[in-house]
CSV table of C-alpha atoms and ligand atoms in Angstrom, one decimal:
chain,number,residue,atom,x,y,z
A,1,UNK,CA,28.8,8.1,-4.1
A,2,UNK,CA,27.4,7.4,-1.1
A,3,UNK,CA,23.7,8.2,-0.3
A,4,UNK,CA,23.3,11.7,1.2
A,5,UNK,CA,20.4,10.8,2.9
A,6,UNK,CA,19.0,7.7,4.6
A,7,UNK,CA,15.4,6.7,6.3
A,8,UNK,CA,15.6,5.1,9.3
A,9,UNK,CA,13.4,4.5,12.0
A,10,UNK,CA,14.9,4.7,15.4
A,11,UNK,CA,14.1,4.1,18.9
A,12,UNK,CA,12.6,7.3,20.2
A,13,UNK,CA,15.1,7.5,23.5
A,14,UNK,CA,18.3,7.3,21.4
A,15,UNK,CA,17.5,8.6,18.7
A,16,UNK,CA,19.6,12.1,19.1
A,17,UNK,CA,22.5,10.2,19.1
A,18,UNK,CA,22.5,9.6,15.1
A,19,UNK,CA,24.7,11.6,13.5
A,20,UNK,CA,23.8,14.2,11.1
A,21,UNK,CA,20.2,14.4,11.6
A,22,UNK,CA,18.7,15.9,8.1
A,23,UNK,CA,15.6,16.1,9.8
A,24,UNK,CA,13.6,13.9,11.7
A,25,UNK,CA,9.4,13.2,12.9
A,26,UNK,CA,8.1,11.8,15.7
A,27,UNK,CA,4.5,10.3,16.2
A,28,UNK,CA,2.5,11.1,19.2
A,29,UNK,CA,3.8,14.1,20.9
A,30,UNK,CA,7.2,12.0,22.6
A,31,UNK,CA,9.8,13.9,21.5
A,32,UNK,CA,10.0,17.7,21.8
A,33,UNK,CA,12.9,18.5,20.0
A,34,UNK,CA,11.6,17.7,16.8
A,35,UNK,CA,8.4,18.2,14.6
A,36,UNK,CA,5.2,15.9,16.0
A,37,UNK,CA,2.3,14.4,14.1
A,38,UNK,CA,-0.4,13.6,16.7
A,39,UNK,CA,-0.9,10.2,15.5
A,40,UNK,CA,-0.8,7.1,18.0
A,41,UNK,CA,1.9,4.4,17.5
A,42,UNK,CA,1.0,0.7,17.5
A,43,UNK,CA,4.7,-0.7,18.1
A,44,UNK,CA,6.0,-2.2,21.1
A,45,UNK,CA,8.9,0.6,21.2
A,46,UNK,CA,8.0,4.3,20.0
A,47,UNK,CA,9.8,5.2,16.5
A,48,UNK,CA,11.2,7.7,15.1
A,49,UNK,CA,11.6,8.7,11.6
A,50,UNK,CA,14.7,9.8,11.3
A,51,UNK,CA,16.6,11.3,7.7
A,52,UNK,CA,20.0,10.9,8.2
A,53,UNK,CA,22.3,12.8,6.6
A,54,UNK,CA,25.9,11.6,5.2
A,55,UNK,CA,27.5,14.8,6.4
A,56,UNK,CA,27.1,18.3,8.7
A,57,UNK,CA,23.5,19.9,8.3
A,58,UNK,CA,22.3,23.4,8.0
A,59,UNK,CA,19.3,24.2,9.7
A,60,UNK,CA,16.6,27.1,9.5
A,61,UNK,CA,13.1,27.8,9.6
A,62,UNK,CA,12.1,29.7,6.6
A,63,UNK,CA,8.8,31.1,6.1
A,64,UNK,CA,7.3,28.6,8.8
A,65,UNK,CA,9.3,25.6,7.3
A,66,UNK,CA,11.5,23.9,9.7
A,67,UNK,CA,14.4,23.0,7.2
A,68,UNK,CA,17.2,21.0,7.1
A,69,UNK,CA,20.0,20.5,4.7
A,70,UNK,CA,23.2,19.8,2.7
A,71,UNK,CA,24.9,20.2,-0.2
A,72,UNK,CA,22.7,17.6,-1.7
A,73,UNK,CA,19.4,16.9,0.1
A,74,UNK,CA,16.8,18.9,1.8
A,75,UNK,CA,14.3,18.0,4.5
A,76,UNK,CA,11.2,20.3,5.3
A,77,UNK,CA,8.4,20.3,7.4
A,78,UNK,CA,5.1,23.0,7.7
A,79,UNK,CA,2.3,22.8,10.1
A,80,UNK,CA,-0.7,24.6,9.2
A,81,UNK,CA,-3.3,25.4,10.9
A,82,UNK,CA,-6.9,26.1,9.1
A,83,UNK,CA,-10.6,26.1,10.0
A,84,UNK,CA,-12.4,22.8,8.0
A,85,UNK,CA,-14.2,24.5,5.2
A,86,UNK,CA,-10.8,26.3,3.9
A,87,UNK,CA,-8.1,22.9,3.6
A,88,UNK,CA,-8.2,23.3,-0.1
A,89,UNK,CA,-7.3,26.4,0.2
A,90,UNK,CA,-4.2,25.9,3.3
A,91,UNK,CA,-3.5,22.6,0.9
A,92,UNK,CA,-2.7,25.2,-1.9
A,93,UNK,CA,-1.3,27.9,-0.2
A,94,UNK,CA,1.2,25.3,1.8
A,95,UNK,CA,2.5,23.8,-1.1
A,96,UNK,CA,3.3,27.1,-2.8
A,97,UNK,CA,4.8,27.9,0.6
A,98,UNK,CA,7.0,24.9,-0.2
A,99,UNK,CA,7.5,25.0,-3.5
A,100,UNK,CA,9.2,28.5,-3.3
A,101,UNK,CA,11.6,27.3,-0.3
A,102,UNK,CA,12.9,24.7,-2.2
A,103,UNK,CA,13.3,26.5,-5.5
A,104,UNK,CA,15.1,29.3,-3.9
A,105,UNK,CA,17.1,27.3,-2.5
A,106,UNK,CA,17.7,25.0,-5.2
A,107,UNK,CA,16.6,21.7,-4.8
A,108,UNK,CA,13.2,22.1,-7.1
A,109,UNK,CA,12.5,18.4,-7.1
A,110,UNK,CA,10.6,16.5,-4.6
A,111,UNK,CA,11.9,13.2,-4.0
A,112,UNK,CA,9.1,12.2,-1.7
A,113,UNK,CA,6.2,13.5,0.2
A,114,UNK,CA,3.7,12.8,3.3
A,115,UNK,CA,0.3,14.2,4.3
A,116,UNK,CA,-1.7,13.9,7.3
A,117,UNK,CA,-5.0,15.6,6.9
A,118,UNK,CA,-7.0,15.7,10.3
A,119,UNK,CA,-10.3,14.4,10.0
A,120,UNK,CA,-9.7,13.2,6.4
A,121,UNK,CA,-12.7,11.1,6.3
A,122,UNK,CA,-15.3,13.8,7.0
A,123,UNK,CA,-17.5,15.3,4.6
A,124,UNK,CA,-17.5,18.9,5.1
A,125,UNK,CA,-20.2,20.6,2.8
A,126,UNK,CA,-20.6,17.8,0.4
A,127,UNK,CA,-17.1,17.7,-0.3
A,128,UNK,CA,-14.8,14.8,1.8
A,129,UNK,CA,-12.0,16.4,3.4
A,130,UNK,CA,-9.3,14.0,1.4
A,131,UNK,CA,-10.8,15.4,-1.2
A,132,UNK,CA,-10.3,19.0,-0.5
A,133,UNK,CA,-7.5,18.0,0.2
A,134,UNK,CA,-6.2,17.3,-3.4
A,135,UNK,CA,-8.2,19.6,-5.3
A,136,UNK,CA,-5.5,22.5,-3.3
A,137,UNK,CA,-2.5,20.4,-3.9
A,138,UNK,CA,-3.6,19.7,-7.4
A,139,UNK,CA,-3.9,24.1,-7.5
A,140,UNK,CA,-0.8,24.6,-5.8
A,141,UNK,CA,1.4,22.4,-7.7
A,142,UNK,CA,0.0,23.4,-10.8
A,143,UNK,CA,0.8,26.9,-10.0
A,144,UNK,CA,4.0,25.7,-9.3
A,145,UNK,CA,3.8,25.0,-12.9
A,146,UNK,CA,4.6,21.1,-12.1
A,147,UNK,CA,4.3,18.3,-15.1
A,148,UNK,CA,1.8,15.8,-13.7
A,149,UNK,CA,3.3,13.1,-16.0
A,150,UNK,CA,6.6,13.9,-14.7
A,151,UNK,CA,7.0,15.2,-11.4
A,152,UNK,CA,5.0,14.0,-9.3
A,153,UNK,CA,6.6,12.4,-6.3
A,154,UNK,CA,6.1,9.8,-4.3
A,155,UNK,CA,3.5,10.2,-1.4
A,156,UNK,CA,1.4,9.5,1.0
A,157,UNK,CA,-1.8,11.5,2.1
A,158,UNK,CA,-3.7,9.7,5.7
A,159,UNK,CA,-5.2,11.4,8.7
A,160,UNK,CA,-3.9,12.8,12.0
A,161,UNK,CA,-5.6,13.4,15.4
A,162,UNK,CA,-4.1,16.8,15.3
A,163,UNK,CA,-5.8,20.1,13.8
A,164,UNK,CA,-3.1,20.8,11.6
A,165,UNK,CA,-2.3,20.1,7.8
A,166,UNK,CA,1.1,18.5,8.1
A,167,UNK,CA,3.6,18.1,5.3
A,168,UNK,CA,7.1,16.8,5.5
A,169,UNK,CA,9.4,15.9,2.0
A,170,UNK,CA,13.0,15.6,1.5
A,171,UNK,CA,13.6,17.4,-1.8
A,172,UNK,CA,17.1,17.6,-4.1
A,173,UNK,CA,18.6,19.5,-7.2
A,174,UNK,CA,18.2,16.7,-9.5
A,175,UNK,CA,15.2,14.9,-9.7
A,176,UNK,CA,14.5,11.0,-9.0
A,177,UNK,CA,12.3,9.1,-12.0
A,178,UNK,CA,8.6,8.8,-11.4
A,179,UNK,CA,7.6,5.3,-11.6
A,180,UNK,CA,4.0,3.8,-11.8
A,181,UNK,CA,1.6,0.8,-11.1
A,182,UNK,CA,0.7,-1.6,-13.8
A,183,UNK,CA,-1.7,-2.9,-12.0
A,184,UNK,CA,-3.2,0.4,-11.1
A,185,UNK,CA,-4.0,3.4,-13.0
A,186,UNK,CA,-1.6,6.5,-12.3
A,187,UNK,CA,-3.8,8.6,-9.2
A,188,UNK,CA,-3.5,11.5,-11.3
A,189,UNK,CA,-5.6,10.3,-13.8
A,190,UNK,CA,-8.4,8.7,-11.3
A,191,UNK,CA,-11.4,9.7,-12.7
A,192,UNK,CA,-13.8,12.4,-11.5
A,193,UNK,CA,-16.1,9.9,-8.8
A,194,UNK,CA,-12.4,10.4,-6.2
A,195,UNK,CA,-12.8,13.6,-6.4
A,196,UNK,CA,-13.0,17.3,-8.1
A,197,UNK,CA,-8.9,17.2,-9.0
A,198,UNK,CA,-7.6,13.9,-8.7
A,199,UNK,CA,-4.6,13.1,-6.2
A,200,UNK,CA,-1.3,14.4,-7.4
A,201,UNK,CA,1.5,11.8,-6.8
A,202,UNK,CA,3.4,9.0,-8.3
A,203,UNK,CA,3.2,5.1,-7.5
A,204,UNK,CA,7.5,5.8,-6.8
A,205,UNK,CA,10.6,7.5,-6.9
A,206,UNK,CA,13.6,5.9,-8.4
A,207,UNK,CA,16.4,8.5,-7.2
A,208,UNK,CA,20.3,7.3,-8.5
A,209,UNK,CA,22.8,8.8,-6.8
A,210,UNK,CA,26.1,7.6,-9.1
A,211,UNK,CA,25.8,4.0,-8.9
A,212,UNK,CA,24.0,3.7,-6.1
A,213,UNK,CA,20.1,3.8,-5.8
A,214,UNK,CA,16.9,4.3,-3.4
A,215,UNK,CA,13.8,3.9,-4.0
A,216,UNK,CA,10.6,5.8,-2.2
A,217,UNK,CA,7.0,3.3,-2.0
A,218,UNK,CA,4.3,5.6,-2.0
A,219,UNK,CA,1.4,4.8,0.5
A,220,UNK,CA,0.6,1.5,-1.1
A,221,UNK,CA,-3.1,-0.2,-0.8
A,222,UNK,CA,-5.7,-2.3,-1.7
A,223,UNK,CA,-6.6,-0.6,-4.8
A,224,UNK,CA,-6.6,-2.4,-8.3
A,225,UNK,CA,-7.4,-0.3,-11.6
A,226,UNK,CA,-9.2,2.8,-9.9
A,227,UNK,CA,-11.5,0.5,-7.5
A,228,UNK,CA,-10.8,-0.6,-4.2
A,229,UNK,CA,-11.4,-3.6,-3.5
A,230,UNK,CA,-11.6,-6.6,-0.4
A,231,UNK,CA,-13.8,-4.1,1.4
A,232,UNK,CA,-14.3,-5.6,5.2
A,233,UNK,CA,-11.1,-8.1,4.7
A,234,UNK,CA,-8.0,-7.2,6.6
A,235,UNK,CA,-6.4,-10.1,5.5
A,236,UNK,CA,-7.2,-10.4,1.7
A,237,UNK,CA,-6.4,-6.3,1.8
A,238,UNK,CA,-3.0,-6.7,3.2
A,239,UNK,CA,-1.9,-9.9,0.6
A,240,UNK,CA,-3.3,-7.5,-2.3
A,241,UNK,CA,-1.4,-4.4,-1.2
A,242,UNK,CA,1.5,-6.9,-0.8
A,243,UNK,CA,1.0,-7.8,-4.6
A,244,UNK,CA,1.2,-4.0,-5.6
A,245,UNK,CA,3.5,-3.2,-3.2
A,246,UNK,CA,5.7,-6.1,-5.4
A,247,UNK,CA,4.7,-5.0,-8.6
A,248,UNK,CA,6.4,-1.3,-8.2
A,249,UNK,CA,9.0,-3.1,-6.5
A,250,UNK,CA,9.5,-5.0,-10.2
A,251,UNK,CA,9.2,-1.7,-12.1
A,252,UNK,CA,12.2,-0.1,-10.3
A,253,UNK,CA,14.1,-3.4,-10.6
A,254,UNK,CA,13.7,-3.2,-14.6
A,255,UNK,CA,14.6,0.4,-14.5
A,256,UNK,CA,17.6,0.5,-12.0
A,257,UNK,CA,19.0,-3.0,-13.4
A,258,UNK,CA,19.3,-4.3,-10.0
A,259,UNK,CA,17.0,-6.0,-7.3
A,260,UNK,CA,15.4,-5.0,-4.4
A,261,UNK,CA,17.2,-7.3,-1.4
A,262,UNK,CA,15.3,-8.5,1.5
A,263,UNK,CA,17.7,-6.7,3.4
A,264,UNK,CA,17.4,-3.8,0.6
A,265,UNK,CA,14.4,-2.8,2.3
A,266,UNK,CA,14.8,-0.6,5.1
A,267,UNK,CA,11.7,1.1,6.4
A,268,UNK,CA,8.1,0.1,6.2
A,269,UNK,CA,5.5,2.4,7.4
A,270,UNK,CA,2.0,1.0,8.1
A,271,UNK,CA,-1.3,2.9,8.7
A,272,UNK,CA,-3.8,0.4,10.1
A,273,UNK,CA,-7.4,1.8,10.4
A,274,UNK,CA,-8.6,-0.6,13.7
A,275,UNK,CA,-5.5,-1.0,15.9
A,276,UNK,CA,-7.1,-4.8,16.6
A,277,UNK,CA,-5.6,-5.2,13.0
A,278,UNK,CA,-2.2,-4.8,14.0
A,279,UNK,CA,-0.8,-8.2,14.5
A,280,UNK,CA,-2.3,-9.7,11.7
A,281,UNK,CA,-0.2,-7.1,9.5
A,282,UNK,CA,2.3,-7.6,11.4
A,283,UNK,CA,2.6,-11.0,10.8
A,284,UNK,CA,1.6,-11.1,7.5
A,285,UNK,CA,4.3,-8.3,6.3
A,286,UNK,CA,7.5,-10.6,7.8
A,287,UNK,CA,6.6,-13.6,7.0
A,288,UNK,CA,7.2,-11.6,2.9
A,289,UNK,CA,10.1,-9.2,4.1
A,290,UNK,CA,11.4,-11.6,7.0
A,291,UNK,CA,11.2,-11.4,10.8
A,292,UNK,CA,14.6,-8.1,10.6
A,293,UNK,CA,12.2,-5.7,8.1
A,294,UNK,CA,11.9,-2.0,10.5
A,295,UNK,CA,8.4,-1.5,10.5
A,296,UNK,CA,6.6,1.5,12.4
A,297,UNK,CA,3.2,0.9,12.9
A,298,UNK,CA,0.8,3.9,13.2
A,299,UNK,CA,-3.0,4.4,13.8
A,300,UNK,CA,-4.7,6.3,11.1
A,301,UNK,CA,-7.5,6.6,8.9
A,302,UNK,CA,-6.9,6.0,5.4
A,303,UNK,CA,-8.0,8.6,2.5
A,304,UNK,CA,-10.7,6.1,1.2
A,305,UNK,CA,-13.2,4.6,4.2
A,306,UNK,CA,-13.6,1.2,2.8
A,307,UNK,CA,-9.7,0.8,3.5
A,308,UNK,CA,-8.1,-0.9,5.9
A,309,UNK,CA,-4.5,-0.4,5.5
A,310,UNK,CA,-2.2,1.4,3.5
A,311,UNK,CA,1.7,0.9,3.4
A,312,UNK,CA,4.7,2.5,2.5
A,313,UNK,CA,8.1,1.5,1.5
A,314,UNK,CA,11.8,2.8,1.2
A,315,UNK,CA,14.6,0.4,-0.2
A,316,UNK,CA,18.3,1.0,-1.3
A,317,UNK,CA,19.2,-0.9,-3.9
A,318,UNK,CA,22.7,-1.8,-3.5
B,401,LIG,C1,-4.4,5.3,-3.5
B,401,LIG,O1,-3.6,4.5,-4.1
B,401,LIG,C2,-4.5,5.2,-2.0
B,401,LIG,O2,-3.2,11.4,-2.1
B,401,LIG,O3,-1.0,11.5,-1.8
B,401,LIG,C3,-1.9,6.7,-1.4
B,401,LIG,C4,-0.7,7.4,-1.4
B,401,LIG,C5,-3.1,7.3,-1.5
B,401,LIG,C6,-0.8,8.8,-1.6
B,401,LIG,C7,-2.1,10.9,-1.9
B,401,LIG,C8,-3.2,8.7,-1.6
B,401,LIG,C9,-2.0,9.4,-1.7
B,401,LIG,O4,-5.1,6.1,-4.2
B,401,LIG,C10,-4.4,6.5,-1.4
């Protein structure tokens, strides 16, 4: 079987030609025929991140959800707008929103997730707005009557410069395998000092499709056990996301039976908190995944303040 869907990052003026286009997210207000997160790009041509589909797509909107999809996959993508003391409850409401398009629909199982929280940083009575944030996903999901243990996708949660809770996924009938961190403990069981819920996703998901396999990074950082650490180090942060980023890498290797190729790894997705940072990730991420790796590059901030950088990963495993 081939893969029904396939992330790729693609040069923002041709990027209409690819055929079959699941669904697909630009950064930065370029392109206006598809779904924007106002987030600035730090790449030297603008990206963008594109699902691409192994056959013709149906597309809707449905209950504000710009969806795409096939036999096999589905994309989605909600804006919402909300007023700073009330994200929990948007968080909530937009993954119930969610949750019910892709149950109707049938494809119940999140393969992977992203959320950018404007202003995630900022404390907004008492309470920091990452954390709001997943104290309503936690409710939502929950409601959704989710296993925490066991189906918890991949994700990643950063900021925006938009006003606008923004969730993308790509969803399917049969779910992927949640996969964790040795060297971290599982987010959902972070203790209570992150927060009043903790953050609801897995370290990866492991999706087979017959013999063939892909594999979704979450947002990947500087985190060991529960505490971050290399606070104020750009460099030492990046070489000990690199280390986790490996260590999940290893995981899915034991549980697929196969390896993850240099050229298995097909997008990379950095969030860099000081844009002046850029180059020395830059450099520091080929000279591990060699000088061909697709990288996009984005400017955000990063659910904790003390870190720099957080990246994500997608791999096929041939
Ligand atoms: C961490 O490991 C860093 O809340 O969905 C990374 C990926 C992080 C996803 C999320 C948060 C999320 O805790 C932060």
């Amino acid at each position: 079987m081939t893969l029904p869907v396939k992330l790729r990052y693609v040069p923002l003026d041709t990027f209409e030609q690819t055929p079959n286009i699941l669904g697909a997210v630009s950064f930065g207000r370029h392109a206006s025929t598809v779904p924007d997160i106002a987030m600035q790009q730090l790449g030297p041509v603008p990206l963008v991140e594109v699902f691409e589909a192994d056959r013709e797509v149906e597309r809707s909107t449905d209950d504000g959800i710009v969806v795409g999809q096939t036999d096999d996959v589905l994309f989605g993508f909600l804006a919402s707008p909300f007023t700073e003391p009330t994200l929990a409850e948007t968080a909530s409401a937009a993954y119930l929103r969610i949750g019910r398009l892709i149950a109707r629909r049938g494809f119940p199982y999140f393969l992977r997730v992203w959320n950018h929280v404007p202003k995630i940083n900022s404390i907004c009575e008492g309470l920091e707005q990452y954390q709001r944030f997943s104290l309503g996903r936690h409710e939502g999901l929950a409601e959704l009557k989710y296993e925490f243990n066991e189906d918890l996708p991949a994700a990643s949660a950063v900021g925006s410069d938009g006003a606008t809770l923004d969730i993308f996924f790509i969803a399917a009938r049969r779910g992927g395998e949640q996969l964790e961190n040795p060297r971290q403990m599982s987010a959902y069981r972070y203790p209570r000092e992150y927060g009043p819920r903790s953050p609801s996703f897995s370290r990866a998901t492991l999706k087979r499709w017959g013999h063939e396999c892909q594999l979704f990074v979450s947002g990947t950082a500087s985190i060991v056990g529960h505490a971050s650490v290399h606070h104020d180090d750009v460099e030492e942060q990046l070489n000990e996301t690199i280390r986790n980023l490996d260590a999940v890498f290893a995981v899915a290797e034991g549980r697929a039976g196969r390896k993850v190729a240099k050229d298995g790894v097909k997008a990379l997705k950095v969030y860099v908190r000081s844009p002046e940072h850029r180059d020395v990730i830059d450099a520091g991420l080929r000279a591990r995944f060699g000088d061909q790796v697709p990288m996009l590059f984005l400017r955000a901030d990063i659910c904790r303040s003390e870190l720099l950088l957080e990246i994500e990963a997608y791999a096929e495993l041939a």
